[in-house]
Coordinates of C-alpha atoms and ligand atoms in Angstrom, one line a residue:
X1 CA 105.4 54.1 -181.1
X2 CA 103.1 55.2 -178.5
X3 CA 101.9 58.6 -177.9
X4 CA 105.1 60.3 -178.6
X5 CA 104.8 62.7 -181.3
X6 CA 107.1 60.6 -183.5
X7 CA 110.6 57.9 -183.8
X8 CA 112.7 60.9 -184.6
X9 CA 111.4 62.2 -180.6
X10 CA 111.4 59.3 -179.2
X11 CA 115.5 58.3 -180.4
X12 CA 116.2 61.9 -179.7
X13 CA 115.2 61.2 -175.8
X14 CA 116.7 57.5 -175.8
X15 CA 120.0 58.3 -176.9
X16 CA 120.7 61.9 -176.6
X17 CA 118.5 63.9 -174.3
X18 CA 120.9 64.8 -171.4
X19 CA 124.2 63.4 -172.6
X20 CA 127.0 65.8 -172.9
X21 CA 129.3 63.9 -174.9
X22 CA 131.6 66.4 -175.7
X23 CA 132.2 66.5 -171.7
X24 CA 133.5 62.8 -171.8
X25 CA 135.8 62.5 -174.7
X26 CA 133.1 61.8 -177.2
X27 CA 132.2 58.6 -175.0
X28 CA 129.0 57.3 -176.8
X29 CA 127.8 55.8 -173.6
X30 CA 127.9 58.5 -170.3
X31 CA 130.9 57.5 -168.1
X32 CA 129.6 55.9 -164.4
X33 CA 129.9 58.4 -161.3
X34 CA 131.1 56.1 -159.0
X35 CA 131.2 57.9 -156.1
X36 CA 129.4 58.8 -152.6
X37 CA 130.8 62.1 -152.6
X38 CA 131.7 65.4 -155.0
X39 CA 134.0 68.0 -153.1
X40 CA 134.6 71.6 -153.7
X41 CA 137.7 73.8 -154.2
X42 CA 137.2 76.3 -151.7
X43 CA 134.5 77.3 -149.4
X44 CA 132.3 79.9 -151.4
X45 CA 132.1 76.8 -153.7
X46 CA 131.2 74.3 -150.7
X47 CA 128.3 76.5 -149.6
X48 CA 127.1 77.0 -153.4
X49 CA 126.7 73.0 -153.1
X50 CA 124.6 72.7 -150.6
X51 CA 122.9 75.8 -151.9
X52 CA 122.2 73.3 -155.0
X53 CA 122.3 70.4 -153.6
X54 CA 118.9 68.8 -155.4
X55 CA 120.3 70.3 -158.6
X56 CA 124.1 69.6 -158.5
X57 CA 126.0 66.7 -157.6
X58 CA 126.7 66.9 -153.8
X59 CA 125.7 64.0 -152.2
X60 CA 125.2 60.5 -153.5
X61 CA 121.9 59.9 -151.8
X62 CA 120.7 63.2 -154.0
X63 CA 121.6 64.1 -157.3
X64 CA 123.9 62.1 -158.8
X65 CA 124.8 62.7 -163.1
X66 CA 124.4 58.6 -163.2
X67 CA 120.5 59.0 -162.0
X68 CA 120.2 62.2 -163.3
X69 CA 120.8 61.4 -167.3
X70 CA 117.7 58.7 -167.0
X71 CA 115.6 61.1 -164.7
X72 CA 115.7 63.9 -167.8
X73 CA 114.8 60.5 -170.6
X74 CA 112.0 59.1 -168.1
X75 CA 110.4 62.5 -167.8
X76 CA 110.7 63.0 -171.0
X77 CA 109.3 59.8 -171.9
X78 CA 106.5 59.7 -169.8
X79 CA 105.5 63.4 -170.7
X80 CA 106.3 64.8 -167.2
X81 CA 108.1 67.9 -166.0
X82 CA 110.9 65.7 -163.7
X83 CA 111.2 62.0 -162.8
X84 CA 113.1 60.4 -159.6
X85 CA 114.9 56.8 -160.1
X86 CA 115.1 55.0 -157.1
X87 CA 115.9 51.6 -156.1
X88 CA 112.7 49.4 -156.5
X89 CA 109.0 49.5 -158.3
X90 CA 107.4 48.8 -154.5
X91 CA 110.3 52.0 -153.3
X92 CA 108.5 54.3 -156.3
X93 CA 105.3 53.2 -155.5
X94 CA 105.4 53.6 -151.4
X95 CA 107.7 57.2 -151.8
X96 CA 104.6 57.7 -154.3
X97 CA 101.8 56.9 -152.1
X98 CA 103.7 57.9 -148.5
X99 CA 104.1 61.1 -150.3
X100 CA 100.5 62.2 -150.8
X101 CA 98.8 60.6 -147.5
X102 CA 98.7 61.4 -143.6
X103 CA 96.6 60.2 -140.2
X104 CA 92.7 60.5 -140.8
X105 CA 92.9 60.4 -145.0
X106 CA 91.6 57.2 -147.1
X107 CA 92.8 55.6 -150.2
X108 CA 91.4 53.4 -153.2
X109 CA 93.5 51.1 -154.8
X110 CA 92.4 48.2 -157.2
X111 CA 90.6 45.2 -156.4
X112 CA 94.0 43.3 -157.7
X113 CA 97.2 45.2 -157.5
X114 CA 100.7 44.3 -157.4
X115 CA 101.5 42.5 -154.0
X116 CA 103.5 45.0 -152.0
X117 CA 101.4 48.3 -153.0
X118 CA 98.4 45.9 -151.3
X119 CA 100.4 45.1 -148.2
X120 CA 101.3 49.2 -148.1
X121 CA 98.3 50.1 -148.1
X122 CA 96.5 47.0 -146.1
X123 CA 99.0 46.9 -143.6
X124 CA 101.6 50.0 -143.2
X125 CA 98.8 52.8 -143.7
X126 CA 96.5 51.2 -141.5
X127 CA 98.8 51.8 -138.7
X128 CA 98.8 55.5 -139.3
X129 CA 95.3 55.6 -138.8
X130 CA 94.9 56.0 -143.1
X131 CA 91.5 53.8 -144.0
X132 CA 91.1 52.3 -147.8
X133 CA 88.7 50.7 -150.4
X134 CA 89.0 48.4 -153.3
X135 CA 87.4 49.3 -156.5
X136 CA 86.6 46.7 -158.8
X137 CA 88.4 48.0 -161.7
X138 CA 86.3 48.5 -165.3
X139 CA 84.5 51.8 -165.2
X140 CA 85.4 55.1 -163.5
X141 CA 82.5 54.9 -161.5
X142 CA 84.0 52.1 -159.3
X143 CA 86.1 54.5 -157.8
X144 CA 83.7 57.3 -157.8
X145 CA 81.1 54.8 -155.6
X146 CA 84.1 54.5 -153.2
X147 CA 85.1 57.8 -152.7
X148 CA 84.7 59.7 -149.3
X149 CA 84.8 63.2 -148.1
X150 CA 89.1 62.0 -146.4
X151 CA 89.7 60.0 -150.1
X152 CA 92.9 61.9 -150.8
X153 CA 94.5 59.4 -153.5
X154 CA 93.6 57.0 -156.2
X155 CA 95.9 54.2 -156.4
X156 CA 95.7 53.1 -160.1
X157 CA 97.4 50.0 -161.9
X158 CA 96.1 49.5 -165.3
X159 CA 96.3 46.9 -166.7
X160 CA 97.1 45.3 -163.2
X161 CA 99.6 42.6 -163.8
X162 CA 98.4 39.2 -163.4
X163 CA 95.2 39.3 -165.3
X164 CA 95.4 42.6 -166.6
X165 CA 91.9 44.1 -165.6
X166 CA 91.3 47.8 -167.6
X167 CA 90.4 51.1 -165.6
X168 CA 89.4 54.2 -168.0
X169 CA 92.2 56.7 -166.8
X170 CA 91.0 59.7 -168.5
X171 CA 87.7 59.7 -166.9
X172 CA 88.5 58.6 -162.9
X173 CA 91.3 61.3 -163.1
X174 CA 88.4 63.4 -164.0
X175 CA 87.0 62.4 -161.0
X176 CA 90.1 62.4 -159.1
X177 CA 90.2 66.1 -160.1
X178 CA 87.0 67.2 -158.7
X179 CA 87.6 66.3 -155.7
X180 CA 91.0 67.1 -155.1
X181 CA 92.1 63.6 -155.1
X182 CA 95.7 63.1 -156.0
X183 CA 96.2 60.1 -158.5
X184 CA 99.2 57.5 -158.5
X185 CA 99.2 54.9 -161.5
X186 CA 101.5 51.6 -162.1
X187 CA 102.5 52.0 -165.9
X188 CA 105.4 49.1 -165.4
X189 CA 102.5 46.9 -168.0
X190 CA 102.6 49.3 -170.8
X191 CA 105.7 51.6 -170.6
X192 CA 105.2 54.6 -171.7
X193 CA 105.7 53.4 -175.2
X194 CA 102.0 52.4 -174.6
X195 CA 100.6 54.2 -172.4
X196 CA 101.1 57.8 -171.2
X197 CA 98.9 58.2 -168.4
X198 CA 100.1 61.4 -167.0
X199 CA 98.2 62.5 -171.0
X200 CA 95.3 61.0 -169.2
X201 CA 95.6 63.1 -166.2
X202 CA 97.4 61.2 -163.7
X203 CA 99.4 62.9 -161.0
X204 CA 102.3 60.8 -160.5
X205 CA 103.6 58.0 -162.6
X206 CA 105.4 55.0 -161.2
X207 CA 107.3 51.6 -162.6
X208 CA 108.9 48.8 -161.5
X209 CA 112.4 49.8 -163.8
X210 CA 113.2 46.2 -163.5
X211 CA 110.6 44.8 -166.1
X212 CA 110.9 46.5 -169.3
X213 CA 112.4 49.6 -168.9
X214 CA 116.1 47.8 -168.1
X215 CA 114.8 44.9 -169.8
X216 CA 117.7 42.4 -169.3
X217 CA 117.0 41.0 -165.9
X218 CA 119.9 42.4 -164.5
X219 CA 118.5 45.4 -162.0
X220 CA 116.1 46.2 -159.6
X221 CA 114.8 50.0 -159.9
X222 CA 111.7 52.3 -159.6
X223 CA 111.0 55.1 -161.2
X224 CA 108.1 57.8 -160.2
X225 CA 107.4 60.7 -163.0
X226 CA 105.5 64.3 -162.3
X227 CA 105.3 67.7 -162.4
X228 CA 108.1 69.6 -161.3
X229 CA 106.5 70.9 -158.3
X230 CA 105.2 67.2 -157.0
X231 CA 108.7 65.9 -157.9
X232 CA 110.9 68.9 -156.3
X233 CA 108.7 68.0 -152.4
X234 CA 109.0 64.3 -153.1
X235 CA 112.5 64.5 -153.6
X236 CA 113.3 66.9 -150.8
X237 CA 111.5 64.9 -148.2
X238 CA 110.3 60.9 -148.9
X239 CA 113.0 60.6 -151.1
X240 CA 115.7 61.8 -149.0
X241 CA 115.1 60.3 -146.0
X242 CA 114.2 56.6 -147.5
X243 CA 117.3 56.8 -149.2
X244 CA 115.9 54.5 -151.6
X245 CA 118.6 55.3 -154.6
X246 CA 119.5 53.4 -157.4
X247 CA 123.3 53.1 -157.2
X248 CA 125.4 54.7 -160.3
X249 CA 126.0 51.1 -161.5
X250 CA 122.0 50.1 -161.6
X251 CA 121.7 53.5 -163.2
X252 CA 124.2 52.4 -166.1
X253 CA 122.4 49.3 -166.8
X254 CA 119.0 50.7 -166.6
X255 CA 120.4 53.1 -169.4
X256 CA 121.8 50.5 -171.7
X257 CA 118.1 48.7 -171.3
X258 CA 116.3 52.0 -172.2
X259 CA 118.6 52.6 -175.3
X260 CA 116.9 49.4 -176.4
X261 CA 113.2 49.5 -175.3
X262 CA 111.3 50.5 -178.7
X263 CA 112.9 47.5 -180.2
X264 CA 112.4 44.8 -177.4
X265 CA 108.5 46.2 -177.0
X266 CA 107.5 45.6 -180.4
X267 CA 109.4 42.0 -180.4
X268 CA 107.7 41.2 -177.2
X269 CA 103.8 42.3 -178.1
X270 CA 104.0 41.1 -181.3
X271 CA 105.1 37.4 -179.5
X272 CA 102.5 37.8 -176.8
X273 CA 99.9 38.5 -179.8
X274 CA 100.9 35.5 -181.8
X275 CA 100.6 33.2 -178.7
X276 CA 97.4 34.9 -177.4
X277 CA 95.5 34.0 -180.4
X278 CA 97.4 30.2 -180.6
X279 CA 96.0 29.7 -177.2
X280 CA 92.6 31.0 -177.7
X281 CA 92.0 28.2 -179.9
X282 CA 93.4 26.0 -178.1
X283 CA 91.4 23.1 -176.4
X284 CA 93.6 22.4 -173.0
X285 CA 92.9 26.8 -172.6
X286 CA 89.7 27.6 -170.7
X287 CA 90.4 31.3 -171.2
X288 CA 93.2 33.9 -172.5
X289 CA 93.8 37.2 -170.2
X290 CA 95.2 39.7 -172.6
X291 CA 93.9 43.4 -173.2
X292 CA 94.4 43.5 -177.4
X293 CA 92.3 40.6 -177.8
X294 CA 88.4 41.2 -178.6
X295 CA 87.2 38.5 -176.2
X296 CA 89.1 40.5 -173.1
X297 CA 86.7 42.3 -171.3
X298 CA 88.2 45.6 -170.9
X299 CA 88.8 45.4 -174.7
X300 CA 87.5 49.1 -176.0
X301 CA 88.8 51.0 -173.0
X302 CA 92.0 49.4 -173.6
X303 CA 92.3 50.3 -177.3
X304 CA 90.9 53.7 -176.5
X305 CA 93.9 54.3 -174.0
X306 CA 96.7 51.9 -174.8
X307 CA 99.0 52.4 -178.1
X308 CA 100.1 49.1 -177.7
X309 CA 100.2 45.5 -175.3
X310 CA 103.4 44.1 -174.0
X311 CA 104.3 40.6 -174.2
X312 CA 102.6 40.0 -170.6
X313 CA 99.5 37.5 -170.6
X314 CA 98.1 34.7 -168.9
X315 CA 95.8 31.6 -169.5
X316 CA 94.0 29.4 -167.2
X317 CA 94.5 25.8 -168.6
X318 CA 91.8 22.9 -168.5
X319 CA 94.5 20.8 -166.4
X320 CA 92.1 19.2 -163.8
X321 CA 94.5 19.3 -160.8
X322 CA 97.7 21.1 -159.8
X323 CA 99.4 17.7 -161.1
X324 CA 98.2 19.2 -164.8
X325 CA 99.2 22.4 -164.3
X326 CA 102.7 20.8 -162.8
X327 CA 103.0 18.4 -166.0
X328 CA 102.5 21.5 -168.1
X329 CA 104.9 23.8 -166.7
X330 CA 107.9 21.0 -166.1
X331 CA 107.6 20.0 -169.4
X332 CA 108.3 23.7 -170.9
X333 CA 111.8 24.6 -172.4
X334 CA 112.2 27.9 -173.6
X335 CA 110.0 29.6 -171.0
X336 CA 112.2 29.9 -167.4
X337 CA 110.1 29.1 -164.0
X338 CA 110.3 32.6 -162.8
X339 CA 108.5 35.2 -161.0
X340 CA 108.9 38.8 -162.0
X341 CA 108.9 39.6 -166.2
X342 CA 109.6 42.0 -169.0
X343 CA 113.0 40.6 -169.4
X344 CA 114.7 39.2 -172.4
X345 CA 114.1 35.5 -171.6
X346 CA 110.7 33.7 -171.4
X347 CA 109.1 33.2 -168.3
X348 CA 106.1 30.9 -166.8
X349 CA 104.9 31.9 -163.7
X350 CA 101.9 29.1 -162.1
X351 CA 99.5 30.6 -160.1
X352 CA 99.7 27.4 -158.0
X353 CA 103.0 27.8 -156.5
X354 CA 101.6 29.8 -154.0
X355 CA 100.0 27.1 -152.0
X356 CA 100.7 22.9 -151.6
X357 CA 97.2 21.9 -152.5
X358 CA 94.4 23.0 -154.2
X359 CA 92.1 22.8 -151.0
X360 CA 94.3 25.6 -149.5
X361 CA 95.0 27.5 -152.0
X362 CA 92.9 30.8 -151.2
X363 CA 94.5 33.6 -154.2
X364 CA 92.4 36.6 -156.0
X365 CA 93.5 34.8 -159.4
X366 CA 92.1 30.9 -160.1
X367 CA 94.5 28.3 -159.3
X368 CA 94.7 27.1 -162.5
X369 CA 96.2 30.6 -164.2
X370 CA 99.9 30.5 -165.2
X371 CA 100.9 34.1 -166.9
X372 CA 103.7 34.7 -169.5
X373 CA 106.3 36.8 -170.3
X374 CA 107.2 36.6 -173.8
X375 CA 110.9 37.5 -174.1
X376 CA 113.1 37.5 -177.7
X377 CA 113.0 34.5 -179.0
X378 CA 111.6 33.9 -182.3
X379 CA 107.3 33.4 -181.6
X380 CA 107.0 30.1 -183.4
X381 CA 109.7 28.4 -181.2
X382 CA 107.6 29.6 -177.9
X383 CA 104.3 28.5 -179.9
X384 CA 106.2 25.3 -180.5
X385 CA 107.0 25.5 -177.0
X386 CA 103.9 25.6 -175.5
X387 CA 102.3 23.0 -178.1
X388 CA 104.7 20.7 -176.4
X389 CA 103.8 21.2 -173.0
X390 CA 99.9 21.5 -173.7
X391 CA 99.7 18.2 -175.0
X392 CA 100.9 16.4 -171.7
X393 CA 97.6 18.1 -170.0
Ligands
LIG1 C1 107.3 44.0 -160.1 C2 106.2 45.0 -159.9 C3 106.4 46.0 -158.9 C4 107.5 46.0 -157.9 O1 108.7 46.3 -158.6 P1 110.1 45.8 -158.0 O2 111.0 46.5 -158.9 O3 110.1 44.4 -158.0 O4 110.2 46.4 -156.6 C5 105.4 47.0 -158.8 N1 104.3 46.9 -159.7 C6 104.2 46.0 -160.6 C7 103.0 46.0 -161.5 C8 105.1 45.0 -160.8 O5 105.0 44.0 -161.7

C-alpha cells in the first residue's frame, strides 16, 4: 500500500479525486476533451481566459480537463502540491532538469541512469557550458564527495532500472538541502505505491507514465510532481514552450491504467519475488539483481525507503557466450523480446542486443544480464517458463 495513509485514501484519489461526475451525466469514466481550442461568449469572458489560462481550459498546449483530472491523482499520489503530464518519461525528466540549470552550474547524476537522462546531461548540457559528475550510487556520501561550490541539482534514479542500484534519499536530500541544491528523482521503478520520495525530501518527482502507471503498453507519457510554486514556473516556461503534452486521448488511457495500478503492483512484485528467489537457486544464474532480496546489496536502505519492489529484475546467466544467452532467450514463450516494461505482458530484455559480438560489446551492465518484467500471468507459468529456457544453457 505504500506510504499512503491508507486503501480507503488511496481509492479515494484513484477513482474520485477530481472527477465531477455529476457535470457529465453521471459518466463513471471522465468524458475526453478532444479539442485544441475552448472559446468564449463574449469578450470580458475571452480576456478572463487568458487571465486564467494555466488554471482554465484555454489552450490545448496548457490546461486541458483531460491532463488536468490525472495531474490532481498524480499529485496526490505522489504527496506533492501539483503534478504536470506530459508526453514522455525522457520529456518529464529534461523539462525537470532544463528547468533547474543554466551556463556555469554542474550536475550529478548516477553512475547508471536511464539512457536519455545520460545523453541530456552528457551531451545537451555540455553545450551550455553546464559540467557534471557521476556518483557511484549506495551511500549519500557519493554525492556529497562530488559536490562543488556551481552543483545546483542532484539527478537521482533509485533504484536505477537495469540493475537497480539503491541511493539513501532521505539523507543526500539532506545534503542537497544544505547546499541549496535542487533534487530531481526517477520513481518510474517503484511508483509511488512504493516509494514516495518527495516524503524523503526530493524536490521534483518524475516517471516514465508509460511503465506502470498506464500499465497496458498502450501510451507514452511523463509525468513530473512538486510543490506548487516549482510546478506553477515549470509550467509557465519549459513546459510551454516544449510543448511536450500528452494528447487528451493518451490522457484517457493513462487514466484507465491508474484506476488499476494497486492491483497490477501487487500481482507484478509478488511474480518478480517468486522468480527472484527461483532463480537464486538456480545453477545456470550467476547472480539475481533485485532490491527485496537479502543477497542485493543495497538491501537495508531499500527496505528502509521502499514499501514495496515491482516486478522489475534482472539475472546474469552462466551461458558462456552470447549463443547461450541467444538459446535462452529464443526459447522463452510467455516472456515477449522487448525493451521498455511495467506492462501487462512479460518481457525479456538481453543485455547483449546491444552489440554483434562479445569482443565489442563495451555496456555499464555485463553482457550476460537479461532483466525481466514480470507482467500478469500466473508466477508458476513464467517459473515454468524460464525452467524451460534455462535448461537449454
Ligand atoms: C523508460 C524510462 C524513461 C523514459 O521514459 P519514456 O516514457 O520512454 O520516455 C525514463 N526513466 C526510466 C527509469 C525509464 O525506465
Amino acid at each position: 500500500m505504500g506510504f499512503i495513509q491508507s486503501p480507503e485514501e488511496l481509492y479515494h484519489i484513484l477513482y474520485h479525486l477530481g472527477e465531477n461526475r455529476a457535470e457529465y451525466y453521471g459518466a463513471v469514466n471522465p468524458p475526453v476533451y478532444v479539442t485544441s481550442n475552448f472559446c468564449a461568449p463574449d469578450i470580458a469572458s475571452l480576456r478572463q481566459k487568458i487571465i486564467h489560462e494555466f488554471e482554465a481550459p484555454f489552450y490545448t498546449r496548457g490546461y486541458q480537463p483531460s491532463t488536468a483530472l490525472l495531474r490532481k491523482k498524480l499529485a496526490a499520489l505522489e504527496g506533492t502540491e501539483d503534478a504536470l503530464v506530459v508526453s514522455s518519461g525522457s520529456t518529464a525528466m529534461a523539462i525537470a532538469i532544463l528547468s533547474q540549470v543554466k551556463t556555469g552550474d554542474h550536475v550529478i547524476i548516477p553512475r547508471k541512469p536511464y539512457s536519455w537522462t545520460a545523453y541530456l546531461v552528457k551531451n545537451w548540457l555540455q553545450r551550455f557550458g553546464i559540467t557534471y559528475a557521476e556518483a557511484e550510487p549506495g551511500t549519500a556520501d557519493s554525492y556529497q564527495a562530488l559536490t562543488q561550490p556551481n552543483t545546483r541539482v542532484y539527478v537521482l534514479e533509485t533504484p536505477n532500472s537495469m540493475t537497480f542500484e539503491i541511493t539513501p534519499l532521505r539523507e543526500t536530500c539532506e545534503a542537497a538541502r544544505r547546499n541549496g541544491i535542487v533534487t530531481i528523482a526517477d520513481n518510474s521503478y517503484c511508483t509511488p505505491l512504493y516509494q514516495q520520495p518527495h516524503a524523503l525530501g526530493v524536490d521534483l518527482v518524475c516517471h516514465s507514465a508509460t511503465k506502470y502507471l498506464s500499465g497496458h503498453s498502450d501510451v507514452v507519457a511523463g509525468v513530473i510532481c512538486g510543490g506548487a510554486e516549482l510546478i506553477g514556473k515549470i509550467f509557465r516556461s519549459e513546459f510551454m514552450v516544449l510543448g511536450g503534452i500528452l494528447s487528451p486521448h493518451d490522457a484517457s488511457a493513462l487514466l484507465k491504467g491508474l484506476r488499476t495500478l494497486p492491483v497490477r503492483m501487487e500481482k507484478v512484485s509478488a511474480s518478480a519475488m517468486q522468480l527472484a528467489l527461483f532463480l537464486q537457486e538456480h545453477p545456470k544464474v550467476k547472480k539475481v539483481h533485485y532490491p527485496f532480496l537479502p543477497s542485493f546489496p543495497g538491501y537495508d536502505i531499500a527496505r528502509q525507503q521502499m514499501a514495496g519492489c515491482s516486478g522489475l529484475l534482472s539475472v546474469e546467466l552462466d551461458a558462456g557466450s552470447f549463443d547461450g544467452i541467444n538459446r535462452f532467450t529464443d526459447a522463452l514463450r510467455c516472456f515477449l523480446l522487448a525493451t521498455s516494461w511495467g506492462g501487462f505482458e512479460s518481457l525479456a530484455f538481453p543485455a547483449r542486443v546491444f552489440a554483434d559480438s562479445q569482443e565489442t560489446y563495451a555496456m555499464a551492465v555485463p553482457w550476460n544480464l537479461v532483466r525481466f518484467s514480470t507482467g500478469l500471468e500466473d508466477a508458476d507459468v513464467l517459473q515454468s517458463d524460464l525452467e524451460k529456457a534455462l535448461s537449454l544453457l
